[in-house]
Each structure stands twice: as C-alpha cells, then as structure tokens.
Coordinates of C-alpha atoms and ligand atoms in Angstrom, one line a residue:
V12 CA 90.8 -9.5 -22.3
Q13 CA 91.4 -11.1 -24.9
A14 CA 90.4 -15.0 -25.3
V15 CA 92.6 -17.9 -26.3
F16 CA 91.5 -21.2 -27.1
R17 CA 91.3 -24.2 -24.9
S18 CA 92.5 -27.8 -25.8
N19 CA 91.8 -29.9 -22.7
L20 CA 88.4 -30.5 -22.0
S21 CA 88.9 -31.6 -18.2
H22 CA 87.7 -28.9 -15.8
L23 CA 84.7 -28.5 -18.4
L24 CA 84.1 -31.7 -17.7
E25 CA 84.0 -31.1 -13.5
L26 CA 82.1 -27.7 -14.4
M27 CA 79.0 -29.7 -15.8
G28 CA 78.6 -31.7 -12.6
S29 CA 76.8 -35.1 -12.2
G30 CA 74.3 -36.4 -10.7
K31 CA 71.7 -37.2 -13.8
E32 CA 71.7 -39.5 -16.8
S33 CA 71.2 -36.4 -18.3
L34 CA 74.7 -34.6 -17.7
I35 CA 76.7 -38.1 -17.9
F36 CA 75.9 -38.7 -21.2
M37 CA 76.6 -35.4 -22.2
K38 CA 79.5 -35.9 -20.2
K39 CA 80.7 -38.9 -22.0
R40 CA 79.8 -37.3 -25.6
T41 CA 82.4 -34.0 -24.8
K42 CA 85.3 -36.8 -23.4
R43 CA 85.0 -38.3 -27.2
F44 CA 85.1 -35.9 -29.3
T45 CA 88.0 -33.9 -27.1
A46 CA 90.7 -34.8 -29.9
Q47 CA 88.1 -33.7 -32.6
W48 CA 87.1 -30.6 -30.5
A49 CA 91.2 -29.8 -29.6
L50 CA 92.4 -30.4 -33.6
A51 CA 89.1 -27.9 -34.4
A52 CA 90.6 -25.0 -32.7
Q53 CA 94.3 -25.6 -34.1
R54 CA 92.7 -25.7 -37.2
L55 CA 89.6 -22.1 -37.0
A56 CA 92.6 -20.0 -34.8
Q57 CA 95.1 -20.5 -38.2
K58 CA 92.0 -19.5 -40.4
L59 CA 91.9 -16.4 -38.4
G60 CA 95.0 -14.9 -37.6
G61 CA 95.9 -12.6 -34.9
V62 CA 92.6 -11.5 -34.9
R63 CA 91.3 -10.5 -30.9
R64 CA 88.3 -12.2 -29.5
D65 CA 87.1 -11.1 -26.6
Q66 CA 86.6 -13.6 -23.3
K67 CA 82.8 -13.1 -22.4
Q68 CA 82.0 -14.3 -19.4
I69 CA 79.0 -16.8 -20.3
L70 CA 76.3 -18.9 -17.9
V71 CA 74.4 -21.4 -19.5
H72 CA 71.5 -22.4 -17.5
I73 CA 69.8 -25.6 -19.3
G74 CA 65.6 -25.2 -18.2
F75 CA 65.2 -28.3 -19.6
L76 CA 66.6 -30.4 -17.1
T77 CA 65.7 -28.2 -13.6
E78 CA 63.3 -30.2 -11.8
E79 CA 61.6 -27.3 -11.2
S80 CA 60.3 -27.6 -14.8
G81 CA 59.9 -30.9 -14.4
D82 CA 62.9 -32.4 -15.8
V83 CA 60.8 -35.6 -18.4
F84 CA 63.8 -35.8 -20.7
S85 CA 66.9 -37.8 -17.8
P86 CA 64.9 -40.5 -16.5
R87 CA 64.5 -41.7 -20.8
V88 CA 68.2 -41.4 -21.4
L89 CA 68.5 -45.0 -21.6
K90 CA 64.7 -45.8 -22.8
G91 CA 64.4 -44.5 -25.9
G92 CA 63.6 -40.4 -24.8
P93 CA 65.1 -38.2 -27.1
L94 CA 68.8 -37.2 -27.0
G95 CA 69.0 -34.9 -29.2
E96 CA 69.1 -31.9 -27.6
M97 CA 71.5 -33.3 -24.7
V98 CA 73.8 -33.7 -28.2
Q99 CA 73.0 -29.8 -28.6
W100 CA 73.8 -28.7 -25.3
A101 CA 76.9 -30.9 -24.5
D102 CA 78.2 -29.7 -28.3
I103 CA 77.4 -25.9 -27.1
L104 CA 79.5 -26.5 -24.1
A105 CA 82.1 -27.6 -25.7
A106 CA 82.7 -25.0 -28.3
L107 CA 81.9 -21.5 -25.7
Y108 CA 84.5 -23.3 -23.7
V109 CA 87.0 -24.3 -26.3
L110 CA 86.4 -20.8 -27.1
G111 CA 88.1 -20.0 -24.4
H112 CA 85.4 -17.9 -22.7
G113 CA 84.9 -17.7 -18.9
L114 CA 81.6 -20.3 -17.8
R115 CA 79.3 -20.8 -15.4
I116 CA 76.4 -23.9 -16.2
T117 CA 73.2 -24.5 -13.9
V118 CA 70.6 -27.4 -14.4
S119 CA 68.5 -25.7 -10.5
L120 CA 67.1 -22.6 -10.1
K121 CA 68.8 -23.0 -7.1
E122 CA 72.0 -22.5 -8.6
L123 CA 70.7 -20.1 -11.0
Q124 CA 69.5 -17.9 -8.3
S125 CA 72.7 -18.0 -6.9
N126 CA 75.0 -17.1 -9.7
L127 CA 72.8 -14.3 -10.2
G128 CA 72.8 -13.0 -7.1
V129 CA 70.0 -13.0 -5.8
P130 CA 69.6 -13.0 -2.3
P131 CA 68.6 -16.3 -0.5
G132 CA 65.1 -16.5 0.4
R133 CA 64.3 -13.9 -2.3
G134 CA 61.7 -15.6 -4.9
N135 CA 61.8 -12.8 -7.1
C136 CA 63.6 -9.3 -6.4
P137 CA 62.5 -6.3 -6.9
L138 CA 65.3 -4.5 -7.5
T139 CA 67.5 -4.4 -10.6
M140 CA 71.2 -5.5 -9.9
P141 CA 74.2 -5.6 -12.1
L142 CA 74.6 -8.8 -13.9
P143 CA 77.7 -10.5 -13.9
F144 CA 77.4 -12.7 -17.2
D145 CA 78.2 -11.2 -20.7
L146 CA 75.6 -13.4 -22.7
I147 CA 72.8 -16.2 -21.0
Y148 CA 71.7 -19.1 -22.6
T149 CA 68.8 -21.1 -22.1
D150 CA 65.9 -22.0 -23.6
Y151 CA 62.1 -21.4 -22.5
H152 CA 62.1 -23.0 -19.6
G153 CA 65.0 -21.6 -18.6
L154 CA 63.7 -17.9 -19.7
Q155 CA 60.2 -18.5 -17.3
Q156 CA 62.2 -19.0 -14.5
M157 CA 64.8 -15.7 -15.4
K158 CA 61.8 -14.2 -15.9
Q159 CA 59.7 -15.1 -12.9
H160 CA 63.4 -14.5 -10.5
M161 CA 64.9 -11.7 -12.3
G162 CA 62.5 -9.1 -11.3
L163 CA 63.9 -5.4 -13.0
S164 CA 66.6 -7.1 -14.1
F165 CA 64.7 -9.8 -16.7
R166 CA 63.9 -6.6 -19.1
K167 CA 67.0 -4.7 -18.4
Y168 CA 69.3 -7.3 -19.5
R169 CA 67.0 -10.2 -22.0
C170 CA 69.2 -8.6 -24.8
R171 CA 72.0 -10.5 -23.4
I172 CA 69.9 -13.4 -23.6
R173 CA 70.2 -16.5 -26.4
V174 CA 67.7 -18.9 -26.3
I175 CA 68.3 -22.1 -27.7
D176 CA 64.9 -22.9 -29.7
T177 CA 65.3 -26.7 -31.4
F178 CA 62.7 -26.0 -34.0
G179 CA 62.6 -22.3 -34.4
T180 CA 60.3 -19.3 -33.2
E181 CA 59.4 -16.8 -36.2
P182 CA 58.6 -13.2 -35.2
A183 CA 55.2 -13.3 -36.0
Y184 CA 54.7 -15.7 -33.0
N185 CA 57.1 -13.3 -31.2
H186 CA 55.5 -10.5 -31.4
E187 CA 53.2 -10.1 -28.2
E188 CA 50.3 -7.7 -29.4
Y189 CA 50.8 -9.0 -32.5
A190 CA 50.8 -12.7 -32.0
T191 CA 47.0 -12.5 -29.8
L192 CA 45.7 -9.6 -32.3
H193 CA 46.5 -12.0 -35.3
G194 CA 45.4 -15.5 -33.4
Y195 CA 49.4 -16.9 -33.5
R196 CA 48.4 -18.8 -30.5
T197 CA 51.2 -20.9 -28.9
N198 CA 52.7 -21.9 -25.5
W199 CA 55.7 -20.8 -25.9
G200 CA 56.2 -17.4 -27.8
Y201 CA 55.5 -13.5 -26.9
W202 CA 58.9 -13.0 -25.7
N203 CA 59.1 -10.0 -27.4
L204 CA 63.1 -10.4 -28.1
N205 CA 64.9 -10.1 -31.1
P206 CA 64.5 -12.9 -33.3
K207 CA 67.8 -13.6 -34.1
Q208 CA 68.2 -14.4 -30.0
F209 CA 66.3 -17.9 -31.1
M210 CA 68.7 -19.8 -32.1
T211 CA 67.4 -23.2 -33.8
M212 CA 69.1 -26.9 -34.3
F213 CA 68.9 -26.8 -37.8
P214 CA 69.6 -23.6 -40.5
H215 CA 65.3 -24.4 -40.4
T216 CA 64.9 -20.6 -41.0
P217 CA 66.9 -17.3 -41.5
D218 CA 64.9 -15.1 -38.8
N219 CA 66.5 -17.1 -35.7
S220 CA 70.2 -17.9 -35.5
F221 CA 71.3 -21.1 -36.6
M222 CA 73.5 -22.7 -33.2
G223 CA 73.7 -27.1 -34.8
F224 CA 75.4 -29.5 -33.4
V225 CA 78.5 -31.3 -34.7
S226 CA 79.2 -34.8 -35.6
E227 CA 81.9 -37.3 -36.0
E228 CA 84.1 -36.1 -38.7
L229 CA 86.3 -38.7 -40.7
N230 CA 90.1 -38.7 -41.9
E231 CA 90.2 -39.9 -45.5
T232 CA 91.9 -43.2 -44.5
E233 CA 89.2 -44.1 -41.8
K234 CA 86.2 -43.2 -44.6
Q235 CA 88.1 -45.3 -47.0
L236 CA 88.1 -47.7 -43.9
I237 CA 84.3 -48.0 -43.5
K238 CA 84.3 -47.6 -47.9
D239 CA 85.5 -51.5 -47.3
G240 CA 83.5 -52.8 -44.4
K241 CA 80.0 -51.7 -45.7
A242 CA 77.9 -54.5 -45.9
S243 CA 75.8 -54.1 -49.6
K244 CA 72.2 -55.2 -47.4
M245 CA 72.4 -53.6 -44.4
A246 CA 69.6 -51.7 -43.3
V247 CA 69.5 -49.9 -39.9
V248 CA 65.5 -48.0 -39.2
Y249 CA 65.2 -45.0 -37.7
G250 CA 64.2 -44.4 -34.0
K251 CA 64.9 -45.8 -30.7
E252 CA 61.1 -45.9 -29.6
A253 CA 58.7 -48.7 -30.4
N254 CA 55.8 -46.1 -31.5
I255 CA 57.8 -45.0 -34.5
W256 CA 56.7 -48.6 -36.1
K257 CA 53.1 -48.0 -35.5
L258 CA 53.0 -45.9 -38.9
Q259 CA 50.7 -47.4 -40.9
G260 CA 51.1 -49.4 -44.2
K261 CA 54.6 -50.5 -42.7
E262 CA 53.4 -53.1 -43.9
K263 CA 54.0 -52.2 -48.0
F264 CA 57.0 -50.9 -47.5
L265 CA 59.0 -53.0 -45.2
S266 CA 57.8 -56.1 -47.2
I267 CA 59.7 -54.6 -49.4
L268 CA 63.1 -53.4 -48.4
N269 CA 62.7 -57.0 -46.9
K270 CA 63.4 -58.7 -50.0
Y271 CA 66.5 -56.8 -50.7
M272 CA 68.3 -56.1 -47.1
E273 CA 68.6 -57.2 -43.9
I274 CA 66.9 -54.9 -41.2
H275 CA 68.0 -53.7 -38.4
G276 CA 67.0 -51.7 -35.5
T277 CA 67.6 -49.5 -32.4
V278 CA 64.1 -50.2 -30.6
Y279 CA 64.5 -49.8 -26.0
Y280 CA 62.9 -52.7 -25.3
E281 CA 62.4 -53.9 -21.1
S282 CA 62.7 -57.5 -21.2
Q283 CA 60.5 -58.7 -24.6
R284 CA 61.1 -57.4 -28.2
P285 CA 58.4 -54.9 -28.1
P286 CA 55.5 -56.3 -29.8
E287 CA 55.4 -53.4 -32.8
V288 CA 59.2 -54.8 -34.4
P289 CA 58.3 -57.3 -36.4
A290 CA 60.3 -61.0 -36.1
F291 CA 62.0 -60.4 -39.2
V292 CA 63.6 -57.2 -38.0
K293 CA 67.5 -57.8 -36.4
N294 CA 67.0 -55.5 -33.1
H295 CA 69.8 -54.2 -31.1
G296 CA 68.0 -52.5 -28.3
L297 CA 69.0 -49.0 -27.6
L298 CA 72.8 -48.7 -28.1
P299 CA 74.8 -46.5 -26.9
Q300 CA 76.3 -43.8 -29.2
P301 CA 79.7 -44.7 -29.7
E302 CA 77.9 -48.8 -30.6
F303 CA 75.3 -46.8 -32.5
Q304 CA 78.4 -45.2 -34.5
Q305 CA 79.8 -48.6 -35.4
L306 CA 76.7 -49.7 -36.5
L307 CA 75.8 -47.0 -38.5
R308 CA 79.6 -47.8 -40.5
K309 CA 78.3 -51.0 -41.0
A310 CA 75.3 -50.5 -42.5
K311 CA 74.6 -49.5 -45.7
L312 CA 71.7 -47.4 -45.5
F313 CA 69.4 -45.7 -42.7
I314 CA 65.9 -45.6 -43.0
G315 CA 63.5 -43.0 -41.7
F316 CA 59.5 -44.2 -40.7
G317 CA 58.6 -40.2 -40.6
F318 CA 59.5 -39.7 -37.3
P319 CA 61.4 -38.2 -35.4
Y320 CA 61.4 -35.0 -37.2
E321 CA 64.6 -33.4 -37.8
G322 CA 67.0 -34.8 -35.2
P323 CA 71.2 -35.0 -35.4
A324 CA 71.4 -39.0 -36.4
P325 CA 70.8 -39.0 -39.9
L326 CA 73.7 -36.3 -40.2
E327 CA 75.5 -39.1 -38.3
A328 CA 74.7 -41.7 -40.6
I329 CA 75.3 -40.0 -44.1
A330 CA 78.7 -39.3 -42.3
N331 CA 79.5 -42.5 -42.0
G332 CA 78.9 -43.7 -45.3
C333 CA 75.0 -44.3 -45.0
V334 CA 72.0 -43.4 -47.6
F335 CA 69.4 -41.7 -45.6
L336 CA 66.2 -42.5 -47.1
Q337 CA 62.8 -40.8 -45.8
S338 CA 59.3 -40.5 -46.6
R339 CA 58.0 -37.4 -48.2
F340 CA 55.5 -35.1 -46.8
S341 CA 52.1 -34.8 -48.6
P342 CA 50.3 -32.3 -47.5
P343 CA 53.1 -30.8 -45.3
H344 CA 53.2 -31.0 -41.7
S345 CA 53.0 -28.2 -39.7
S346 CA 51.5 -26.9 -36.7
L347 CA 48.5 -26.5 -38.0
N348 CA 47.7 -30.0 -39.0
H349 CA 50.3 -31.8 -37.4
E350 CA 50.1 -32.6 -32.8
F351 CA 53.7 -33.0 -32.1
F352 CA 54.1 -29.1 -33.8
R353 CA 50.7 -28.0 -32.2
G354 CA 51.6 -24.6 -30.1
K355 CA 54.9 -24.5 -31.2
P356 CA 55.7 -20.7 -32.3
T357 CA 56.4 -21.2 -36.4
S358 CA 54.1 -22.0 -39.7
R359 CA 57.0 -23.8 -41.0
E360 CA 56.2 -26.7 -43.2
V361 CA 58.4 -29.5 -43.1
F362 CA 57.8 -31.5 -46.4
S363 CA 59.7 -34.3 -45.1
Q364 CA 61.3 -36.2 -42.0
H365 CA 64.5 -34.1 -42.0
P366 CA 64.0 -30.4 -44.7
Y367 CA 67.6 -30.6 -44.2
A368 CA 69.3 -33.2 -45.5
E369 CA 66.6 -33.6 -48.4
N370 CA 67.9 -29.3 -49.4
F371 CA 71.3 -29.1 -47.9
I372 CA 72.0 -32.7 -49.0
G373 CA 70.3 -34.5 -50.9
K374 CA 70.6 -37.5 -54.0
P375 CA 73.2 -39.3 -53.9
H376 CA 73.0 -39.7 -49.9
V377 CA 69.6 -38.4 -49.4
W378 CA 66.4 -40.3 -50.9
T379 CA 63.0 -38.7 -50.2
V380 CA 60.3 -40.3 -51.8
D381 CA 56.6 -41.1 -52.2
Y382 CA 55.8 -44.7 -49.3
N383 CA 52.7 -45.4 -50.5
N384 CA 53.8 -45.6 -54.1
S385 CA 55.1 -48.7 -53.9
E386 CA 56.9 -48.2 -57.4
E387 CA 59.1 -45.3 -56.1
F388 CA 59.7 -46.7 -53.5
E389 CA 60.9 -49.9 -55.0
A390 CA 63.0 -48.0 -57.9
A391 CA 64.6 -46.2 -54.5
I392 CA 65.8 -49.0 -53.3
Q393 CA 66.8 -50.5 -56.0
A394 CA 69.3 -47.4 -57.5
I395 CA 69.9 -47.1 -53.7
M396 CA 71.2 -50.9 -53.6
T397 CA 73.8 -50.1 -56.8
T398 CA 75.1 -46.4 -55.6
Q399 CA 77.8 -45.7 -54.1
V400 CA 78.5 -42.6 -52.0
D401 CA 81.6 -41.2 -49.5
P402 CA 81.0 -40.3 -46.1
Y403 CA 79.4 -36.9 -46.3
L404 CA 79.9 -34.4 -43.3
P405 CA 78.4 -30.8 -44.2
Y406 CA 80.7 -28.3 -42.6
E407 CA 78.3 -26.1 -40.9
Y408 CA 78.3 -29.8 -38.5
T409 CA 82.2 -30.5 -38.2
C410 CA 83.7 -28.9 -34.7
E411 CA 85.1 -26.5 -36.8
G412 CA 82.1 -25.2 -38.9
M413 CA 80.1 -24.8 -35.5
L414 CA 83.3 -23.2 -33.5
E415 CA 83.7 -20.9 -36.5
R416 CA 80.0 -20.1 -36.6
I417 CA 79.3 -19.5 -32.4
H418 CA 82.5 -16.8 -32.7
A419 CA 81.5 -15.2 -35.0
Y420 CA 77.8 -14.7 -33.4
I421 CA 79.9 -14.4 -29.7
Q422 CA 82.0 -11.2 -31.8
H423 CA 79.1 -10.0 -33.8
Q424 CA 76.1 -10.0 -32.6
D425 CA 75.0 -7.4 -30.6
F426 CA 71.4 -7.0 -29.5
C427 CA 71.2 -4.3 -26.9
A428 CA 72.9 -1.2 -28.6
A429 CA 70.4 0.6 -30.0
P430 CA 67.9 -0.9 -33.0
G431 CA 69.4 -0.3 -36.9
P432 CA 69.8 2.4 -39.0
A433 CA 67.0 4.2 -41.2
P434 CA 63.6 4.7 -39.3
P435 CA 60.6 3.9 -40.8
G436 CA 59.6 6.4 -43.5
T437 CA 62.4 8.4 -43.4
R438 CA 64.5 9.3 -46.4
A439 CA 68.5 8.7 -46.5
P440 CA 69.9 12.2 -47.4
Q441 CA 71.6 10.1 -50.3
S442 CA 70.5 6.8 -51.5
P443 CA 72.4 3.5 -50.2
F444 CA 71.2 1.8 -53.1
I445 CA 72.5 1.1 -56.7
L446 CA 69.5 -0.6 -58.8
A447 CA 72.3 -3.3 -60.4
P448 CA 73.4 -3.6 -64.0
N449 CA 70.2 -5.7 -65.0
A450 CA 67.5 -3.7 -63.0
T451 CA 66.3 -6.4 -61.3
H452 CA 67.8 -6.0 -57.9
L453 CA 69.4 -2.8 -55.6
E454 CA 72.5 -3.9 -54.2
W455 CA 74.0 -1.5 -51.1
A456 CA 76.8 1.4 -52.6
R457 CA 80.0 -0.2 -51.3
N458 CA 80.9 3.4 -50.2
A459 CA 77.6 4.5 -49.1
S460 CA 78.2 5.8 -45.4
L461 CA 75.3 4.5 -43.4
A462 CA 75.5 1.5 -41.2
P463 CA 79.5 1.3 -41.1
G464 CA 79.8 -1.7 -38.5
A465 CA 76.9 -3.4 -39.4
W466 CA 76.9 -7.2 -40.1
P467 CA 76.4 -9.1 -41.8
P468 CA 78.5 -6.1 -43.5
A469 CA 75.6 -4.0 -45.3
H470 CA 77.4 -4.5 -48.9
S471 CA 76.0 -8.2 -48.8
L472 CA 73.2 -7.1 -49.6
R473 CA 71.0 -7.6 -52.3
A474 CA 67.1 -6.8 -52.6
W475 CA 65.0 -8.8 -54.4
L476 CA 61.0 -8.0 -55.2
A477 CA 59.6 -11.3 -54.4
A478 CA 56.9 -12.6 -56.7
A479 CA 52.8 -12.7 -54.8
G480 CA 53.0 -15.4 -52.3
R481 CA 56.2 -15.9 -51.9
A482 CA 57.5 -15.3 -48.5
C483 CA 61.4 -13.9 -48.6
T484 CA 62.9 -17.2 -47.2
D485 CA 62.3 -18.8 -51.2
A486 CA 62.3 -15.4 -52.5
C487 CA 66.0 -15.6 -52.3
L488 CA 67.2 -18.9 -52.5
D489 CA 65.7 -18.8 -55.6
H490 CA 68.6 -16.3 -56.8
G491 CA 70.9 -19.2 -54.8
L492 CA 70.7 -16.4 -51.9
I493 CA 70.1 -16.7 -48.3
C494 CA 67.1 -14.3 -46.5
E495 CA 69.0 -12.1 -44.2
P496 CA 65.9 -9.8 -41.9
S497 CA 68.8 -7.7 -40.1
F498 CA 69.0 -6.2 -43.5
F499 CA 65.3 -5.5 -43.5
P500 CA 65.7 -2.1 -42.2
F501 CA 68.3 -0.5 -44.7
L502 CA 65.0 -2.0 -47.0
N503 CA 62.4 -0.2 -44.7
S504 CA 62.3 2.8 -47.0
Q505 CA 60.0 4.9 -50.0
D506 CA 64.2 5.0 -51.5
A507 CA 64.3 1.6 -51.7
F508 CA 60.6 1.1 -53.7
Q509 CA 61.5 4.2 -56.0
K510 CA 65.0 2.4 -56.6
L511 CA 63.6 -0.5 -57.9
Q512 CA 61.1 1.3 -59.5
V513 CA 57.4 0.3 -57.5
P514 CA 55.3 2.5 -59.1
C515 CA 53.7 3.2 -55.3
D516 CA 50.7 5.1 -55.2
G517 CA 50.9 5.6 -51.5
I518 CA 52.9 4.8 -49.2
E519 CA 51.9 3.4 -45.1
S520 CA 53.6 2.1 -42.3
E521 CA 51.9 -0.6 -39.9
M522 CA 52.5 -3.8 -38.5
N523 CA 52.6 -6.6 -40.2
H524 CA 55.2 -9.8 -40.8
L525 CA 54.8 -9.5 -44.5
Y526 CA 56.1 -5.6 -45.0
P527 CA 57.9 -4.1 -46.4
A528 CA 55.7 -5.6 -49.4
F529 CA 53.7 -3.8 -52.3
A530 CA 50.1 -4.5 -52.5
Q531 CA 48.8 -5.6 -56.3
P532 CA 45.7 -4.4 -57.1
G533 CA 45.5 -0.5 -55.2
Q534 CA 49.2 0.5 -56.1
E535 CA 49.6 0.9 -52.3
C536 CA 52.8 0.9 -50.3
F537 CA 53.6 -0.8 -47.4
L538 CA 56.8 -0.4 -44.5
Q539 CA 57.0 -1.8 -41.5
K540 CA 56.4 -0.1 -38.8
E541 CA 57.2 -2.3 -35.7
P542 CA 61.1 -3.1 -36.5
L543 CA 60.5 -6.8 -33.7
L544 CA 57.7 -8.1 -37.0
F545 CA 60.6 -8.3 -40.1
S546 CA 59.9 -11.7 -40.8
C547 CA 62.0 -13.8 -43.5
A548 CA 58.3 -15.9 -43.5
G549 CA 55.1 -15.7 -44.8
S550 CA 53.8 -14.9 -48.0
S551 CA 50.7 -13.5 -49.2
T552 CA 49.1 -14.1 -52.2
K553 CA 48.2 -10.2 -51.9
Y554 CA 51.2 -8.9 -51.5
R555 CA 54.5 -8.8 -53.5
R556 CA 57.4 -8.4 -50.7
L557 CA 60.8 -6.4 -50.7
C558 CA 63.3 -8.9 -49.7
P559 CA 66.3 -8.0 -48.6
C560 CA 68.9 -11.6 -49.2
R561 CA 72.6 -12.3 -48.9
D562 CA 75.1 -14.4 -50.1
F563 CA 76.7 -17.3 -47.4
R564 CA 79.7 -19.4 -47.3
K565 CA 79.2 -23.0 -48.7
G566 CA 78.5 -25.0 -46.5
Q567 CA 77.6 -22.4 -43.6
V568 CA 75.0 -20.7 -44.5
A569 CA 74.7 -19.0 -41.3
L570 CA 78.2 -16.6 -42.7
C571 CA 78.4 -14.1 -45.5
Q572 CA 81.4 -14.3 -47.6
D573 CA 83.0 -11.3 -45.3
C574 CA 81.2 -12.5 -41.6
L575 CA 84.2 -13.5 -40.4
Ligands
U2F608 C1 64.9 -35.5 -32.3 O1 65.7 -36.3 -30.9 P1 66.0 -38.1 -30.9 O2 66.8 -38.1 -29.8 O3 64.5 -38.6 -31.8 O4 67.2 -37.8 -32.3 P2 68.2 -38.4 -32.5 O5 68.2 -37.8 -34.1 O6 67.6 -40.2 -33.0 O7 69.2 -38.8 -32.5 C2 69.5 -38.9 -31.3 C3 71.3 -39.1 -31.0 O8 70.9 -40.4 -30.2 C4 72.2 -41.2 -30.4 C5 72.7 -40.6 -32.0 C6 71.8 -38.8 -31.6 O9 73.0 -38.3 -31.4 O10 73.3 -40.8 -32.3 N1 71.1 -42.7 -30.4 C7 72.3 -43.4 -29.6 O11 72.4 -42.6 -28.6 N2 71.4 -44.9 -29.5 C8 70.8 -45.4 -30.2 O12 70.4 -46.5 -30.3 C9 70.2 -44.1 -31.8 C10 70.2 -43.1 -31.0 C11 65.1 -34.4 -32.4 F1 66.2 -33.9 -32.2 C12 65.0 -33.5 -30.8 O13 65.0 -32.0 -30.8 C13 63.3 -33.6 -31.3 O14 62.5 -32.9 -30.4 C14 63.2 -35.4 -31.7 C15 61.3 -35.4 -31.6 O15 61.4 -34.7 -33.3 O16 63.9 -35.5 -32.3

C-alpha cells in the first residue's frame, strides 16, 4: 500500500488519548502546528515528485509516560518539569501521521500488551508470535517493557524497534560483552541494537540517527513584524525551575546584565516568589507554550545559566529573533564528571550548554562565552546590544525538514536485513576504491559492483586516515564532512589500508570500537571483528583511525546529497 500525505490531524488527536497532563500538553502542541504540518507536507510532496512511499504499520509506545515506569514527568508538566521530551514525542507522532502511515499509540503496559497480541494474564509469552507492526518507536523504558513481555519475539523483531534516546548511545556502551569487559557501565546500555536504531533530539553523534523535533517557521511578513516589535533591552532567562538560579557566581554576571537590560524569567512558583530569583527579575511564572513564544518575540536576548542541557527552547528563541547567550564549559561536562550525565550511555563531551546552537548556528545568533570572565561577558552583552539579527531556524528543525528526514529513514533504514558487504578481513576481488587525485583519501568508484542499493549510497563515501588521537567524528568535520558509520564495513579490509598506502607490518582482527585503525609504534593494522562496534566516536593517541565520511545537505546533516 502507498502512503498518502495527511493534512487533517483530528484523527491523530483522538489516537493520542486523554487524561494525563503530558498528553494534554502534547495535543495542544499538535493542534497548534496543524497548519505548519499541512504546508510542509504539500512542499515535501512536491519535492519528492511521484516517488513511491510504502505505508508502514507503526506502533508508538511512549514508555516514560507509563505508570509502570513511574511516569514522573506528567505530574510536573505544569510545575516547571521537563517538557523537551513531550515536545519531541508530539512532533514524532505528527510527522509519522502526516507522512500517511498506520499508527497505534500506547502509554500503558496493558495497551502495549493488547497491541502486541500478548494473551491476557500472560505476563510473558514464551512463543514467538507474528508482529502486526513494521516499525515500533519507543524509549529505553518501553524497550525494557517489551523485552519483559514479548518473550522470544523480542529477539526476532528487535530490528524493527527505534529507540528515542535524547542524549544518544555510543556503540561501546551498546555492545553488552564489550561494555562489560571494558567498564562502559551504565543504567541504560547493553542492548546490542544497531546504534543507528537510537534516535536523538539533536545531531549529537553520527553513530545514532538524528530524530529531532520542530519549531515554528515564520514567513517574511511575520519576521519583519517581530523585528519591528523587539524591545531592545529585554532579556529572558532560560529555565523553568528555580534550581537553575542556585548557580554559584551568578551575582556577578547578573549584575552586569542588569546594567544593560531588563531581565525576565519564566520560573514556576506555587504561591510566593521563588527565593532563588532576585527581586530585580520580572518573573512571569511558567507560561503556556504559546505565551512563552510571545515573550520570546519581544525579547532581544535569551540567556542560559548552564542548565537545562540541550533543550528545545534556545532554537525557539533564535527562531523568534533572539540572540542566545550561553556559557562555555571548561573543562567540558560529560558522564565522567557531571551528575546529570552520569550513567548515560555516552562519553560525549559537552563544551557549552547547547553545543548544537554553538556549532550548527553560531554568531550572530549564538554567543558562547566564559561567564567567570566579567570582561568577556560584558563585551558580549555590549556587542549583542548593537547587533541586529533576523529570526532563524535551521531547515532540519522545520516541519518540512523533519518530514523529509523521517521519510528517508522509513524508506531506507533496514536493520533486519543481513549485515553489510565485506566481512572483516576479506578482500574484494576487484578493489572498489580509488585514491583521490590529491592522494589523501579514498573514494568509492561509482562503477563498483559491490553494495548496490546501500543507503546512504556508497559513492558518497570519502575515507580518511585520521591523525593519532583524533576521533572520526572530528576527523570528518575537519574536511567539511560528517562521519557515516554505515560505511565502516566498506573500509574494514586490507584493501582499504593498502590503497591508502598505510605501511601495515601485520594485520589483525579484534573487537575494539576504535578499529579499523593503524597503531603507530609497531606499524600494525587492526580490523574490526564486531560490526556492532563500528563507532564514529572515540579516540586514542595510540591509533590513527580509518574514518568513513560523507557529504551532507545544507541544513539537513542527517542526509547526504544523494540520500533522498
Ligand atoms: C530539556 O528539557 P526542558 O523541558 O528543560 O527544555 P526546554 O528547552 O526548557 O524547553 C522545553 C519546552 O518548554 C517550553 C518551550 C520548549 O518547547 O516552549 N516552555 C514553556 O512551555 N513555558 C515556559 O515558560 C518555558 C518553556 C531537554 F529537552 C530534555 O531532554 C532534558 O532532559 C532537560 C534537561 O537537560 O532539558
């Protein structure tokens, strides 16, 4: 069956059920975005032309909202608790629905069981039963519930699962045996899924798939209206919980800011003003999302205190014409040194409150400074006061961008198919590689017979030998490219080393998330023995890693030029 774009979301709103505060928040959001989704669908339909899109049967099981997992989020929706996850789930549901797929939504264990066809009263069905869904979107809580209640079917069908995972899961933490042996201990990892089955909120790491969410897109008239209506001296502080105001040393930078601007906050409070919030701050209390947007439209500056990490609000602020000012983290925060990230299955280092804003957007919209350095802070405020910025939203965070990306994933990502081409250590009869003219990197010959139908298409591969101590994520970025882990199997061969003229003294195949790599002292070449451990992340001064890179579309980093 072909999928047909939908523009009326009223049936989706019914599917979403009711009752919980979290669902009410999500439904309001979906309703508010209806016109944007419809327009985006129209545009994408035009862009894709007549391309065939298969309709999938999809189950969305939102594990963190189930009572069985404690549902700590719903009661805090109106009290300043996290909303980022709900923003994202609302948008995932809308995107899947607008793309025309068959949708079931569950937020309790009972509903999950009945949709999976687990017989009532049978906690754990030992038999494999046919699964009526092509795809299941869930989170770590939901994954645990499915493992407990699907019996043997879980193993059989786990390739159909996609895990919405805000901060990401690195391959070294995902591989059970490797993680256990090498101390990648976490509360969440060890699932042995294909790392691309984890889908993140921002493009944190190319080892996972970037799912994202959307923010409101403005037309030219609206942009002009917003620019004309800005209060040039108004700053809004990022954060809905009084806790963020407990930050040590805030008095210094706040008093500087207060010299130049009127400071507003949207901090939740019960009856009294929260004592953490200084008297000179105009606190509006937690605002409903549309009113929060209105406030951002008037403000000149949106300022972060360092927490929450990597949320949606800075994108909304920038989309509404604010400058986002945030603190640089030195040393960077990670699961190794910060409580918030501890136990999360990643060692990614976070160099500021919002690395995406810093690295993908940057100046003039985003300023990342050292808040402990008063001169640097004050200079930034002064510069911001005199800069004019236009509202800006990266394409990948528009409704059209999100639809395009999810469409591509649904049509092309298949984790149930037998694993990739060249098994470790084998040599292709005829080398599919060509050494680029400047003799620095490998390209995949367009006429190579291996890997037809691979996605992303193999001809977008550019392979580089990274410097010692450099991760593939960074090595690819150095060349204006992005690391593409699904290309690792192509490089995991003696042939690739040979073509790059690496002088291998010997060649060995082992489990190590940094392989394939060249070890400098000893001149030994290492191949990867375990495909699940192919990883863009990770580095060691001992190794020069062999890195698969690819190009990407401007504003849509998840997709290569020829990926649609
Ligand atoms: C992030 O979660 P948060 O909920 O703290 O993320 P925010 O960036 O604050 O934004 C979430 C939404 O809250 C809305 C705003 C955003 O879409 O429009 N909002 C509002 O409705 N009313 C207000 O007064 C202020 C904001 C992140 F997304 C999570 O994944 C993390 O768990 C969390 C902790 O790092 O941070």
